[in-house]
Amino acid sequence: MKNKKLLMIPGPIEFDSKVISAMGVQTPSHTELSFIESFGNCLRLMKKVWLAPGGQPFIVSGSGTLAMDMAIANLVEPGDKVLVISTGYFGERFKDISIRYGANVTLLTAPIGEVVSLEDIEDELKNKDYKLLTITHVDTSTAVLVNPKPIADLAKKYEVLSILDGICSVAGEEIKQDDWGLDVIITASQKAIGVPPGLALVVVSQKALNVWKKRKTLVLNYYSDWGNWLPIMKAYEEGYPAYFGTPPVNLILALETSLKIILSEGMLNRIKRHQKLASAFRLAVFSLGLKLLPINTGIAANTLSAIYYPDNTDGGLFCSKMADNNVIIAGGLHPEIKSYYFRVGHMGSVSETDLITTLNALELSLRAINYNIDLGISLDTFKKEMSSY
Ligand code: PMP
């Protein structure tokens, strides 16, 4: 498409044309055999992407926040203790949702750009009988990447359920749900899963389902209640029709296409591609004299980068210069530092060419705000780095 601007925000992303084509059909009935097969296929393929052969997937119409809501609504009963481990804006959202369902919440917040230490997490778990903890794998407001495995180990040690917000990580960062023993991993379609917005995707362990089955009180959210959705998911997986709420048929057809693309690349290759592109992009950003929000590259996400503007930059003006150069980026999101940084998404179908286009626009836009750089330096750094792999 001529003059199309490249969408480089951290979701929605640029989607594979095959995914977009899969959506563009006359909507079949949600009880038609071919659709039931596609839905069932999505559920089976999700288990492969999450590496959760023993998990129970749910596909529900809604955004990522609904997936967060569903996890908490089903597992929390009034008075339960919840430990929220936060690395930014989206971690805090788990606190708000848990309070809404009557939980007694403790929030452990990392300093901006850092992670919460395992010692602090263990101290908390030792001192209170938590029912569950939440982790944000990649907080999209800070681009901080948390290693969920040692936290999942602690959760198992203290017999606490674990929920991972993988909205900005599933199909982009390494995840092994069953091996690591994470109880719920959620995502949303518009991120590295590569489907337009509208699907809340959740995979739940059998352990968490058993805890849910033993609830003493009703789930306080009618739409999110697994009791309504579980029979539907089981029916679709077994190949027969069932109804609770009309599924977003065209999005599910797109999801099937995207999951097939993801698995044909292979999970290992896909994660490595994200790591390689992200690390070359970070070096290119450093070559421009810019700084990242995460305090070191060991905790920098591979699905997006959060980058400080040069001092005294008008962020709105800078983002509009980027758009003039045909690349759409996102401004800051963390309320405390919102106007000091911008974000570039690099997940899903993102390519080397997309990042070269972005760096080129970045250089031109920096020049336009009178930030002195040698034109081409970040492009050279990026290309050199990519060819050294
Ligand atoms: N968690 C994370 C880590 C996210 O990146 C987002 C969306 N940016 C959300 C939760 C909320 O998802 P949604 O906007 O789809 O409701």
PDB file of N, CA, C and O and ligand atoms in Angstrom, residues 10-11 62-68 89-91 93-94 136-141 165-169 186-191 197-199 304 333 343 347, ligand 1:
ATOM      1  N   PRO A  10       3.897  -0.872  20.491  1.00  0.00           N
ATOM      2  CA  PRO A  10       3.878  -2.229  21.083  1.00  0.00           C
ATOM      3  C   PRO A  10       2.460  -2.834  21.126  1.00  0.00           C
ATOM      4  O   PRO A  10       1.980  -3.230  22.171  1.00  0.00           O
ATOM      5  N   GLY A  11       1.824  -2.897  20.028  1.00  0.00           N
ATOM      6  CA  GLY A  11       0.517  -3.515  19.872  1.00  0.00           C
ATOM      7  C   GLY A  11      -0.592  -2.489  19.836  1.00  0.00           C
ATOM      8  O   GLY A  11      -0.658  -1.660  20.741  1.00  0.00           O
ATOM      9  N   GLY A  62     -12.522 -10.165  23.851  1.00  0.00           N
ATOM     10  CA  GLY A  62     -12.206  -9.096  24.811  1.00  0.00           C
ATOM     11  C   GLY A  62     -10.757  -8.689  24.658  1.00  0.00           C
ATOM     12  O   GLY A  62     -10.003  -9.323  23.915  1.00  0.00           O
ATOM     13  N   SER A  63     -10.345  -7.650  25.350  1.00  0.00           N
ATOM     14  CA  SER A  63      -8.937  -7.230  25.244  1.00  0.00           C
ATOM     15  C   SER A  63      -8.124  -7.921  26.336  1.00  0.00           C
ATOM     16  O   SER A  63      -8.649  -8.719  27.123  1.00  0.00           O
ATOM     17  N   GLY A  64      -6.844  -7.586  26.401  1.00  0.00           N
ATOM     18  CA  GLY A  64      -5.961  -8.197  27.390  1.00  0.00           C
ATOM     19  C   GLY A  64      -6.430  -7.979  28.822  1.00  0.00           C
ATOM     20  O   GLY A  64      -6.251  -8.850  29.688  1.00  0.00           O
ATOM     21  N   THR A  65      -7.042  -6.843  29.060  1.00  0.00           N
ATOM     22  CA  THR A  65      -7.509  -6.543  30.421  1.00  0.00           C
ATOM     23  C   THR A  65      -8.577  -7.552  30.850  1.00  0.00           C
ATOM     24  O   THR A  65      -8.650  -7.935  32.017  1.00  0.00           O
ATOM     25  N   LEU A  66      -9.372  -8.014  29.903  1.00  0.00           N
ATOM     26  CA  LEU A  66     -10.364  -9.047  30.237  1.00  0.00           C
ATOM     27  C   LEU A  66      -9.645 -10.336  30.653  1.00  0.00           C
ATOM     28  O   LEU A  66     -10.082 -11.031  31.587  1.00  0.00           O
ATOM     29  N   ALA A  67      -8.544 -10.647  29.975  1.00  0.00           N
ATOM     30  CA  ALA A  67      -7.789 -11.858  30.343  1.00  0.00           C
ATOM     31  C   ALA A  67      -7.259 -11.727  31.772  1.00  0.00           C
ATOM     32  O   ALA A  67      -7.296 -12.692  32.558  1.00  0.00           O
ATOM     33  N   MET A  68      -6.782 -10.524  32.135  1.00  0.00           N
ATOM     34  CA  MET A  68      -6.303 -10.291  33.513  1.00  0.00           C
ATOM     35  C   MET A  68      -7.476 -10.463  34.482  1.00  0.00           C
ATOM     36  O   MET A  68      -7.372 -11.138  35.513  1.00  0.00           O
ATOM     37  N   TYR A  89       3.152   0.138  35.034  1.00  0.00           N
ATOM     38  CA  TYR A  89       1.732   0.467  34.936  1.00  0.00           C
ATOM     39  C   TYR A  89       0.832  -0.774  34.927  1.00  0.00           C
ATOM     40  O   TYR A  89      -0.207  -0.802  35.566  1.00  0.00           O
ATOM     41  N   PHE A  90       1.212  -1.809  34.158  1.00  0.00           N
ATOM     42  CA  PHE A  90       0.329  -2.966  34.022  1.00  0.00           C
ATOM     43  C   PHE A  90       0.375  -3.879  35.240  1.00  0.00           C
ATOM     44  O   PHE A  90      -0.589  -4.588  35.529  1.00  0.00           O
ATOM     45  N   GLY A  91       1.485  -3.871  35.978  1.00  0.00           N
ATOM     46  CA  GLY A  91       1.540  -4.595  37.252  1.00  0.00           C
ATOM     47  C   GLY A  91       0.513  -4.025  38.208  1.00  0.00           C
ATOM     48  O   GLY A  91      -0.255  -4.750  38.848  1.00  0.00           O
ATOM     49  N   ARG A  93      -2.182  -2.672  37.565  1.00  0.00           N
ATOM     50  CA  ARG A  93      -3.552  -3.016  37.164  1.00  0.00           C
ATOM     51  C   ARG A  93      -4.015  -4.301  37.872  1.00  0.00           C
ATOM     52  O   ARG A  93      -5.177  -4.440  38.225  1.00  0.00           O
ATOM     53  N   PHE A  94      -3.079  -5.235  38.077  1.00  0.00           N
ATOM     54  CA  PHE A  94      -3.436  -6.464  38.809  1.00  0.00           C
ATOM     55  C   PHE A  94      -3.866  -6.126  40.236  1.00  0.00           C
ATOM     56  O   PHE A  94      -4.731  -6.795  40.804  1.00  0.00           O
ATOM     57  N   THR A 136       4.320  -9.624  35.915  1.00  0.00           N
ATOM     58  CA  THR A 136       4.168  -9.070  34.565  1.00  0.00           C
ATOM     59  C   THR A 136       5.462  -9.412  33.821  1.00  0.00           C
ATOM     60  O   THR A 136       6.538  -8.935  34.196  1.00  0.00           O
ATOM     61  N   HIS A 137       5.358 -10.271  32.822  1.00  0.00           N
ATOM     62  CA  HIS A 137       6.568 -10.753  32.140  1.00  0.00           C
ATOM     63  C   HIS A 137       7.325  -9.583  31.499  1.00  0.00           C
ATOM     64  O   HIS A 137       8.499  -9.363  31.780  1.00  0.00           O
ATOM     65  N   VAL A 138       6.610  -8.875  30.618  1.00  0.00           N
ATOM     66  CA  VAL A 138       7.165  -7.633  30.058  1.00  0.00           C
ATOM     67  C   VAL A 138       6.149  -6.547  30.370  1.00  0.00           C
ATOM     68  O   VAL A 138       5.017  -6.606  29.885  1.00  0.00           O
ATOM     69  N   ASP A 139       6.519  -5.592  31.212  1.00  0.00           N
ATOM     70  CA  ASP A 139       5.597  -4.480  31.441  1.00  0.00           C
ATOM     71  C   ASP A 139       5.784  -3.496  30.298  1.00  0.00           C
ATOM     72  O   ASP A 139       6.865  -2.911  30.130  1.00  0.00           O
ATOM     73  N   THR A 140       4.749  -3.307  29.519  1.00  0.00           N
ATOM     74  CA  THR A 140       4.848  -2.515  28.291  1.00  0.00           C
ATOM     75  C   THR A 140       5.049  -1.035  28.588  1.00  0.00           C
ATOM     76  O   THR A 140       5.389  -0.261  27.694  1.00  0.00           O
ATOM     77  N   SER A 141       4.861  -0.648  29.862  1.00  0.00           N
ATOM     78  CA  SER A 141       5.098   0.761  30.198  1.00  0.00           C
ATOM     79  C   SER A 141       6.571   1.051  30.453  1.00  0.00           C
ATOM     80  O   SER A 141       6.988   2.197  30.394  1.00  0.00           O
ATOM     81  N   ASP A 165       1.274 -12.302  33.452  1.00  0.00           N
ATOM     82  CA  ASP A 165       0.771 -11.457  32.380  1.00  0.00           C
ATOM     83  C   ASP A 165       1.798 -11.545  31.244  1.00  0.00           C
ATOM     84  O   ASP A 165       2.895 -10.977  31.325  1.00  0.00           O
ATOM     85  N   GLY A 166       1.419 -12.321  30.224  1.00  0.00           N
ATOM     86  CA  GLY A 166       2.305 -12.492  29.067  1.00  0.00           C
ATOM     87  C   GLY A 166       1.772 -11.718  27.875  1.00  0.00           C
ATOM     88  O   GLY A 166       2.046 -12.081  26.727  1.00  0.00           O
ATOM     89  N   ILE A 167       1.018 -10.654  28.165  1.00  0.00           N
ATOM     90  CA  ILE A 167       0.367  -9.925  27.066  1.00  0.00           C
ATOM     91  C   ILE A 167       1.412  -9.364  26.101  1.00  0.00           C
ATOM     92  O   ILE A 167       1.220  -9.392  24.893  1.00  0.00           O
ATOM     93  N   CYS A 168       2.539  -8.921  26.659  1.00  0.00           N
ATOM     94  CA  CYS A 168       3.585  -8.397  25.766  1.00  0.00           C
ATOM     95  C   CYS A 168       4.751  -9.379  25.631  1.00  0.00           C
ATOM     96  O   CYS A 168       5.869  -8.977  25.343  1.00  0.00           O
ATOM     97  N   SER A 169       4.481 -10.671  25.864  1.00  0.00           N
ATOM     98  CA  SER A 169       5.593 -11.620  25.773  1.00  0.00           C
ATOM     99  C   SER A 169       5.251 -12.931  25.083  1.00  0.00           C
ATOM    100  O   SER A 169       6.121 -13.506  24.409  1.00  0.00           O
ATOM    101  N   ILE A 186      -1.585 -15.402  30.455  1.00  0.00           N
ATOM    102  CA  ILE A 186      -2.570 -14.715  29.611  1.00  0.00           C
ATOM    103  C   ILE A 186      -1.875 -13.910  28.520  1.00  0.00           C
ATOM    104  O   ILE A 186      -0.724 -13.493  28.677  1.00  0.00           O
ATOM    105  N   THR A 187      -2.593 -13.715  27.427  1.00  0.00           N
ATOM    106  CA  THR A 187      -2.133 -12.725  26.460  1.00  0.00           C
ATOM    107  C   THR A 187      -3.339 -12.137  25.715  1.00  0.00           C
ATOM    108  O   THR A 187      -4.485 -12.480  26.006  1.00  0.00           O
ATOM    109  N   ALA A 188      -3.047 -11.247  24.788  1.00  0.00           N
ATOM    110  CA  ALA A 188      -4.079 -10.620  23.965  1.00  0.00           C
ATOM    111  C   ALA A 188      -3.631 -10.734  22.517  1.00  0.00           C
ATOM    112  O   ALA A 188      -2.431 -10.795  22.229  1.00  0.00           O
ATOM    113  N   SER A 189      -4.605 -10.743  21.612  1.00  0.00           N
ATOM    114  CA  SER A 189      -4.272 -11.075  20.221  1.00  0.00           C
ATOM    115  C   SER A 189      -3.382 -10.063  19.507  1.00  0.00           C
ATOM    116  O   SER A 189      -2.606 -10.414  18.622  1.00  0.00           O
ATOM    117  N   GLN A 190      -3.465  -8.791  19.910  1.00  0.00           N
ATOM    118  CA  GLN A 190      -2.833  -7.731  19.096  1.00  0.00           C
ATOM    119  C   GLN A 190      -1.328  -7.601  19.260  1.00  0.00           C
ATOM    120  O   GLN A 190      -0.714  -6.733  18.667  1.00  0.00           O
ATOM    121  N   LYS A 191      -0.748  -8.474  20.092  1.00  0.00           N
ATOM    122  CA  LYS A 191       0.701  -8.355  20.362  1.00  0.00           C
ATOM    123  C   LYS A 191       1.446  -9.414  19.540  1.00  0.00           C
ATOM    124  O   LYS A 191       1.135  -9.586  18.372  1.00  0.00           O
ATOM    125  N   PRO A 197      -6.722  -6.661  17.381  1.00  0.00           N
ATOM    126  CA  PRO A 197      -7.227  -6.652  18.758  1.00  0.00           C
ATOM    127  C   PRO A 197      -8.613  -7.280  18.875  1.00  0.00           C
ATOM    128  O   PRO A 197      -9.410  -7.204  17.941  1.00  0.00           O
ATOM    129  N   GLY A 198      -8.877  -7.884  20.042  1.00  0.00           N
ATOM    130  CA  GLY A 198     -10.218  -8.417  20.282  1.00  0.00           C
ATOM    131  C   GLY A 198     -10.280  -9.786  20.925  1.00  0.00           C
ATOM    132  O   GLY A 198     -11.351 -10.236  21.304  1.00  0.00           O
ATOM    133  N   LEU A 199      -9.120 -10.456  21.063  1.00  0.00           N
ATOM    134  CA  LEU A 199      -9.151 -11.779  21.694  1.00  0.00           C
ATOM    135  C   LEU A 199      -8.355 -11.775  23.002  1.00  0.00           C
ATOM    136  O   LEU A 199      -7.198 -11.354  23.027  1.00  0.00           O
ATOM    137  N   LEU A 304       9.731  -5.063  22.850  1.00  0.00           N
ATOM    138  CA  LEU A 304       9.666  -3.609  22.628  1.00  0.00           C
ATOM    139  C   LEU A 304      10.853  -2.953  23.318  1.00  0.00           C
ATOM    140  O   LEU A 304      11.503  -3.585  24.160  1.00  0.00           O
ATOM    141  N   LEU A 333       4.292   5.779  28.887  1.00  0.00           N
ATOM    142  CA  LEU A 333       3.038   5.357  29.514  1.00  0.00           C
ATOM    143  C   LEU A 333       3.121   5.369  31.038  1.00  0.00           C
ATOM    144  O   LEU A 333       2.123   5.584  31.718  1.00  0.00           O
ATOM    145  N   ARG A 343       8.317   4.635  23.013  1.00  0.00           N
ATOM    146  CA  ARG A 343       8.403   3.176  22.911  1.00  0.00           C
ATOM    147  C   ARG A 343       8.299   2.712  21.454  1.00  0.00           C
ATOM    148  O   ARG A 343       7.509   3.270  20.677  1.00  0.00           O
ATOM    149  N   MET A 347       7.897  -6.866  17.698  1.00  0.00           N
ATOM    150  CA  MET A 347       7.460  -8.240  17.986  1.00  0.00           C
ATOM    151  C   MET A 347       6.615  -8.786  16.843  1.00  0.00           C
ATOM    152  O   MET A 347       6.202  -8.038  15.944  1.00  0.00           O
TER     153      MET A 347
HETATM  154  N1  PMP B   1      -0.690  -6.011  30.257  1.00  0.00           N
HETATM  155  C1  PMP B   1       0.297  -5.665  29.423  1.00  0.00           C
HETATM  156  C2  PMP B   1       1.684  -6.112  29.730  1.00  0.00           C
HETATM  157  C3  PMP B   1       0.005  -4.925  28.280  1.00  0.00           C
HETATM  158  O1  PMP B   1       0.986  -4.592  27.444  1.00  0.00           O
HETATM  159  C4  PMP B   1      -1.317  -4.533  28.012  1.00  0.00           C
HETATM  160  C5  PMP B   1      -1.663  -3.714  26.784  1.00  0.00           C
HETATM  161  N2  PMP B   1      -0.720  -2.843  26.349  1.00  0.00           N
HETATM  162  C6  PMP B   1      -2.310  -4.906  28.925  1.00  0.00           C
HETATM  163  C7  PMP B   1      -1.959  -5.646  30.024  1.00  0.00           C
HETATM  164  C8  PMP B   1      -3.736  -4.549  28.680  1.00  0.00           C
HETATM  165  O2  PMP B   1      -4.189  -5.121  27.493  1.00  0.00           O
HETATM  166  P1  PMP B   1      -5.374  -4.475  26.639  1.00  0.00           P
HETATM  167  O3  PMP B   1      -4.966  -3.092  26.269  1.00  0.00           O
HETATM  168  O4  PMP B   1      -5.485  -5.378  25.447  1.00  0.00           O
HETATM  169  O5  PMP B   1      -6.574  -4.499  27.503  1.00  0.00           O
END
